[in-house]
CSV table of C-alpha atoms (C1' of nucleotides) in Angstrom, one decimal:
chain,number,residue,atom,x,y,z
K,1,MET,CA,112.2,122.2,77.9
K,2,LYS,CA,111.4,118.6,78.8
K,3,GLU,CA,108.8,118.1,81.4
K,4,ILE,CA,109.9,116.0,84.6
K,5,PRO,CA,107.4,113.3,85.3
K,6,ASP,CA,105.7,113.4,88.8
K,7,THR,CA,106.7,109.8,89.6
K,8,LYS,CA,110.4,111.0,89.5
K,9,ILE,CA,109.8,113.7,91.7
K,10,PHE,CA,107.9,111.4,94.2
K,11,LYS,CA,110.6,108.9,94.2
K,12,PHE,CA,113.1,111.8,94.9
K,13,GLN,CA,111.1,113.0,97.9
K,14,ARG,CA,110.7,109.4,99.3
K,15,VAL,CA,114.2,108.5,99.1
K,16,ILE,CA,115.7,111.6,100.4
K,17,LEU,CA,113.2,111.8,103.3
K,18,ASN,CA,114.3,108.4,104.2
K,19,TRP,CA,117.8,109.3,104.3
K,20,TYR,CA,117.1,112.4,106.2
K,21,LYS,CA,115.6,110.4,109.0
K,22,GLU,CA,118.8,108.5,109.8
K,23,ASN,CA,121.5,111.0,108.6
K,24,GLY,CA,120.1,114.7,108.8
K,25,ARG,CA,122.1,117.4,110.8
K,26,HIS,CA,120.6,118.9,113.8
K,27,PHE,CA,121.0,122.7,114.3
K,28,LYS,CA,119.4,125.0,117.0
K,29,TRP,CA,117.6,127.1,114.5
K,30,ARG,CA,115.8,124.0,113.1
K,31,ASN,CA,114.5,123.4,116.6
K,32,PRO,CA,110.4,124.0,116.9
K,33,SER,CA,111.1,126.2,120.0
K,34,ALA,CA,113.2,128.6,118.0
K,35,SER,CA,111.7,132.0,117.7
K,36,ASN,CA,110.7,133.7,114.5
K,37,TYR,CA,113.4,136.2,115.3
K,38,GLN,CA,115.9,133.4,115.3
K,39,LYS,CA,114.5,131.8,112.2
K,40,ILE,CA,115.0,134.9,110.1
K,41,ILE,CA,118.3,136.2,111.5
K,42,VAL,CA,120.0,133.2,111.0
K,43,GLU,CA,119.4,133.0,107.2
K,44,VAL,CA,121.5,136.4,107.1
K,45,LEU,CA,124.2,134.7,109.1
K,46,LEU,CA,124.1,131.7,106.8
K,47,GLN,CA,124.5,133.6,103.8
K,48,ARG,CA,127.7,132.4,101.6
K,49,THR,CA,128.8,130.7,105.0
K,50,LYS,CA,129.0,127.0,105.9
K,51,ALA,CA,126.3,126.0,108.4
K,52,GLU,CA,128.7,124.5,110.8
K,53,THR,CA,130.5,127.9,111.0
K,54,ILE,CA,127.3,129.5,112.1
K,55,ALA,CA,126.5,126.6,114.5
K,56,ASN,CA,129.4,127.3,116.6
K,57,PHE,CA,128.6,130.9,116.7
K,58,PHE,CA,124.9,131.2,117.1
K,59,SER,CA,124.5,130.9,120.8
K,60,ASP,CA,127.0,133.8,121.4
K,61,PHE,CA,125.2,135.9,119.0
K,62,LEU,CA,121.9,135.3,120.6
K,63,LYS,CA,123.2,136.0,124.2
K,64,LEU,CA,124.1,139.4,122.9
K,65,TYR,CA,120.9,140.0,120.7
K,66,PRO,CA,118.2,137.7,121.7
K,67,SER,CA,115.5,139.7,120.2
K,68,TRP,CA,114.6,142.4,117.4
K,69,LYS,CA,114.2,144.8,120.3
K,70,LYS,CA,117.8,144.2,121.4
K,71,LEU,CA,119.1,144.2,118.1
K,72,SER,CA,117.6,147.3,117.2
K,73,THR,CA,119.4,149.2,120.0
K,74,ALA,CA,122.8,148.2,118.9
K,75,SER,CA,125.0,150.1,116.6
K,76,GLU,CA,125.9,149.3,113.2
K,77,LYS,CA,129.4,148.8,114.1
K,78,ASP,CA,128.9,146.9,117.1
K,79,ILE,CA,127.0,144.4,115.2
K,80,GLN,CA,129.6,144.3,112.4
K,81,SER,CA,132.4,143.6,115.0
K,82,VAL,CA,130.3,140.8,116.8
K,83,LEU,CA,130.1,139.2,113.2
K,84,ARG,CA,133.8,139.2,112.6
K,85,PRO,CA,134.4,135.6,113.1
K,86,ILE,CA,132.0,134.3,110.5
K,87,GLY,CA,133.1,136.4,107.6
K,88,LEU,CA,131.2,138.9,105.2
K,89,TYR,CA,130.8,140.8,108.7
K,90,ASN,CA,130.5,144.3,107.4
K,91,GLN,CA,127.8,143.4,104.8
K,92,LYS,CA,125.9,141.1,107.2
K,93,GLY,CA,126.2,143.5,110.1
K,94,SER,CA,124.6,146.4,108.1
K,95,ARG,CA,122.0,144.1,106.7
K,96,LEU,CA,121.0,142.9,110.2
K,97,TYR,CA,121.0,146.6,111.4
K,98,LYS,CA,118.8,147.7,108.6
K,99,MET,CA,116.3,144.9,109.2
K,100,ALA,CA,116.2,145.5,112.9
K,101,GLN,CA,115.5,149.1,112.4
K,102,GLU,CA,112.7,148.4,110.0
K,103,MET,CA,111.3,145.7,112.4
K,104,ARG,CA,111.5,148.3,115.2
K,105,CYS,CA,109.1,150.6,112.9
K,106,LYS,CA,106.8,147.6,112.6
K,107,ASN,CA,106.7,146.9,116.3
K,108,GLY,CA,108.4,143.6,115.8
K,109,ARG,CA,105.6,142.1,113.6
K,110,PHE,CA,106.3,140.7,110.2
K,111,PRO,CA,103.7,141.5,107.4
K,112,LYS,CA,101.5,138.7,106.2
K,113,SER,CA,102.5,138.3,102.7
K,114,ARG,CA,105.6,137.2,101.0
K,115,GLU,CA,105.3,140.4,98.6
K,116,GLU,CA,105.5,142.6,101.7
K,117,VAL,CA,108.4,140.7,103.2
K,118,GLU,CA,110.6,141.1,100.0
K,119,LYS,CA,110.0,144.9,100.3
K,120,ILE,CA,111.9,145.0,103.6
K,121,PRO,CA,115.5,145.9,103.1
K,122,MET,CA,118.0,143.3,102.8
K,123,MET,CA,115.3,140.6,102.5
K,124,GLY,CA,115.7,138.9,99.0
K,125,GLN,CA,114.1,136.0,97.4
K,126,TYR,CA,115.7,133.4,99.4
K,127,ILE,CA,114.8,135.0,102.8
K,128,ALA,CA,111.4,135.6,101.6
K,129,ASN,CA,111.1,131.9,100.7
K,130,ALA,CA,112.5,131.2,104.2
K,131,TYR,CA,109.7,133.4,105.6
K,132,GLU,CA,106.9,131.5,103.7
K,133,LEU,CA,108.4,128.2,104.8
K,134,PHE,CA,109.3,128.7,108.5
K,135,ILE,CA,106.9,131.5,109.6
K,136,LEU,CA,103.8,130.9,107.3
K,137,ASN,CA,104.3,127.2,107.2
K,138,LYS,CA,103.8,127.1,103.4
K,139,PRO,CA,105.9,125.1,100.8
K,140,ALA,CA,108.7,127.1,99.6
K,141,PRO,CA,112.3,126.1,98.4
K,142,LEU,CA,115.4,127.3,100.0
K,143,LEU,CA,117.1,127.6,96.8
K,144,ASP,CA,120.5,128.1,97.3
K,145,VAL,CA,123.9,126.8,95.7
K,146,ASN,CA,123.5,123.5,97.6
K,147,MET,CA,119.9,122.8,96.7
K,148,ALA,CA,120.6,123.9,93.0
K,149,ARG,CA,123.6,121.5,92.6
K,150,VAL,CA,121.7,118.4,94.2
K,151,LEU,CA,118.6,119.0,92.0
K,152,GLU,CA,120.7,119.9,88.8
K,153,ARG,CA,122.8,116.5,89.4
K,154,TYR,CA,119.8,114.5,89.7
K,155,PHE,CA,117.2,115.9,87.4
K,156,GLY,CA,119.3,117.8,84.8
K,157,PRO,CA,121.1,121.4,84.6
K,158,ARG,CA,119.7,124.9,84.4
K,159,LYS,CA,119.7,127.2,81.5
K,160,LEU,CA,120.9,130.5,83.1
K,161,VAL,CA,124.0,131.3,85.1
K,162,ASP,CA,122.3,132.8,88.1
K,163,ILE,CA,120.4,130.4,90.2
K,164,ARG,CA,118.0,132.8,91.6
K,165,TYR,CA,116.6,133.9,88.2
K,166,ASP,CA,116.6,130.3,86.5
K,167,PRO,CA,112.7,129.6,85.7
K,168,TYR,CA,113.5,125.8,85.3
K,169,LEU,CA,115.2,125.6,88.8
K,170,LYS,CA,112.5,127.9,90.5
K,171,LYS,CA,109.9,125.5,89.1
K,172,LEU,CA,111.5,122.3,90.0
K,173,SER,CA,112.5,123.3,93.5
K,174,MET,CA,109.0,124.4,94.1
K,175,ASP,CA,107.6,121.2,92.8
K,176,VAL,CA,110.1,118.9,94.8
K,177,VAL,CA,109.4,120.8,98.2
K,178,ASN,CA,105.5,121.0,97.5
K,179,HIS,CA,104.8,118.0,100.1
K,180,LYS,CA,103.4,117.3,103.3
K,181,PHE,CA,106.6,118.0,105.1
K,182,PRO,CA,108.1,120.8,103.1
K,183,LYS,CA,110.6,121.6,105.9
K,184,LYS,CA,112.0,118.2,106.2
K,185,ILE,CA,112.4,118.1,102.4
K,186,ASN,CA,114.3,121.4,102.3
K,187,TRP,CA,116.7,120.2,105.1
K,188,ALA,CA,117.2,116.9,103.5
K,189,ILE,CA,118.2,118.3,100.3
K,190,LEU,CA,120.6,120.9,102.0
K,191,ASP,CA,122.0,118.2,104.2
K,192,LEU,CA,122.7,115.8,101.3
K,193,GLY,CA,124.2,118.6,99.4
K,194,ALA,CA,126.5,119.4,102.2
K,195,MET,CA,127.5,116.0,103.3
K,196,VAL,CA,127.2,113.5,100.3
K,197,CYS,CA,126.5,115.6,97.0
K,198,LYS,CA,129.2,118.0,97.6
K,199,LYS,CA,130.5,120.2,95.0
K,200,LYS,CA,134.1,118.9,95.1
K,201,ASN,CA,134.5,115.0,95.3
K,202,PRO,CA,130.8,114.0,95.9
K,203,ASN,CA,130.5,110.7,97.7
K,204,CYS,CA,128.2,109.1,95.0
K,205,GLN,CA,129.0,105.5,96.4
K,206,ILE,CA,127.1,106.0,99.6
K,207,CYS,CA,124.3,108.3,97.9
K,208,PRO,CA,120.7,107.1,98.5
K,209,LEU,CA,119.6,108.8,95.2
K,210,LYS,CA,122.3,107.4,92.8
K,211,GLU,CA,119.9,104.8,91.1
K,212,ASN,CA,118.2,107.5,89.2
K,213,CYS,CA,120.7,110.3,89.2
K,214,LEU,CA,121.6,111.8,85.9
K,215,TYR,CA,125.0,113.0,87.2
K,216,PHE,CA,126.0,109.4,88.6
K,217,ASN,CA,124.8,107.5,85.7
K,218,ASP,CA,126.6,109.8,83.2
K,219,ASN,CA,129.8,109.2,84.8
K,220,ILE,CA,129.8,105.5,85.6
K,221,LEU,CA,129.6,105.0,81.8
K,222,GLU,CA,133.0,106.9,81.1
S,1,DT,C1',128.7,140.9,87.0
S,2,DT,C1',131.2,142.0,90.8
S,3,DC,C1',132.0,142.7,95.6
S,4,DC,C1',131.8,141.2,100.3
S,5,DC,C1',135.4,137.6,103.9
S,6,DG,C1',136.7,134.4,107.8
S,7,DT,C1',136.8,129.6,108.5
S,8,DG,C1',137.3,124.8,107.7
S,9,DG,C1',137.9,120.6,104.5
S,10,DC,C1',140.8,118.8,101.5
E,1,DG,C1',147.7,127.0,99.7
E,2,DC,C1',143.1,126.8,97.5
E,3,DC,C1',138.5,126.5,97.2
E,4,DA,C1',133.7,126.4,98.6
E,5,DC,C1',130.4,128.3,101.5
E,6,DA,C1',121.6,128.4,103.8
E,7,DG,C1',122.7,135.7,99.0
E,8,DG,C1',121.7,140.5,98.0
E,9,DA,C1',122.7,145.0,96.3
E,10,DA,C1',124.7,148.3,93.3
DNA sequence: TTCCCGTGGC
DNA sequence: GCCACAGGAA
């Protein structure tokens, strides 16, 4: 596997942060005043669901369930029916229910390490990374289909089918977000992936990264 | 690998 | 109408 030079990573970080400053999206759960509870449960809501869909729904959800304590007193069925408008509601409902029950046992406190978090039911690799990034303030990649697509188009494709187990993507995404402002880098990549570097009809013409992007440069030669 | 699922962009 | 979407478990 060919090693990606640091200079290419640095340039990617510089350009995408600059783009993010002017074009980034604003969501409530990105606000510094959002509670740890909000930062974690929103990741469940967001699974396989467009961020804009959750943006329209988030306030309603918080009114009903503003805290782990409140959520842990709700029944699984109630949570599921509240989640109906966003899709995948049976699954997300039971996930949140199980997480809330677990958090009730822990008196609402998260464990200190990433390994412990990953043992909590319904918290997989992605949420463990989000936990490191948002709660522990450590660099960690929000490696989803969005980020995978952006990184693969720019730096080159992965080997494995499954994003989550691909060692190349795991290392690359970690290297890219390992920066003074890891949260901004993560959000910048997700936003670019949703707004410009879309799966279908990517708008390469307005993309700030096209100059050094493998996908763009391969396509204009044809 | 497959399933979960309603919504919104096209 | 079709397809894609801040994943995780079985």
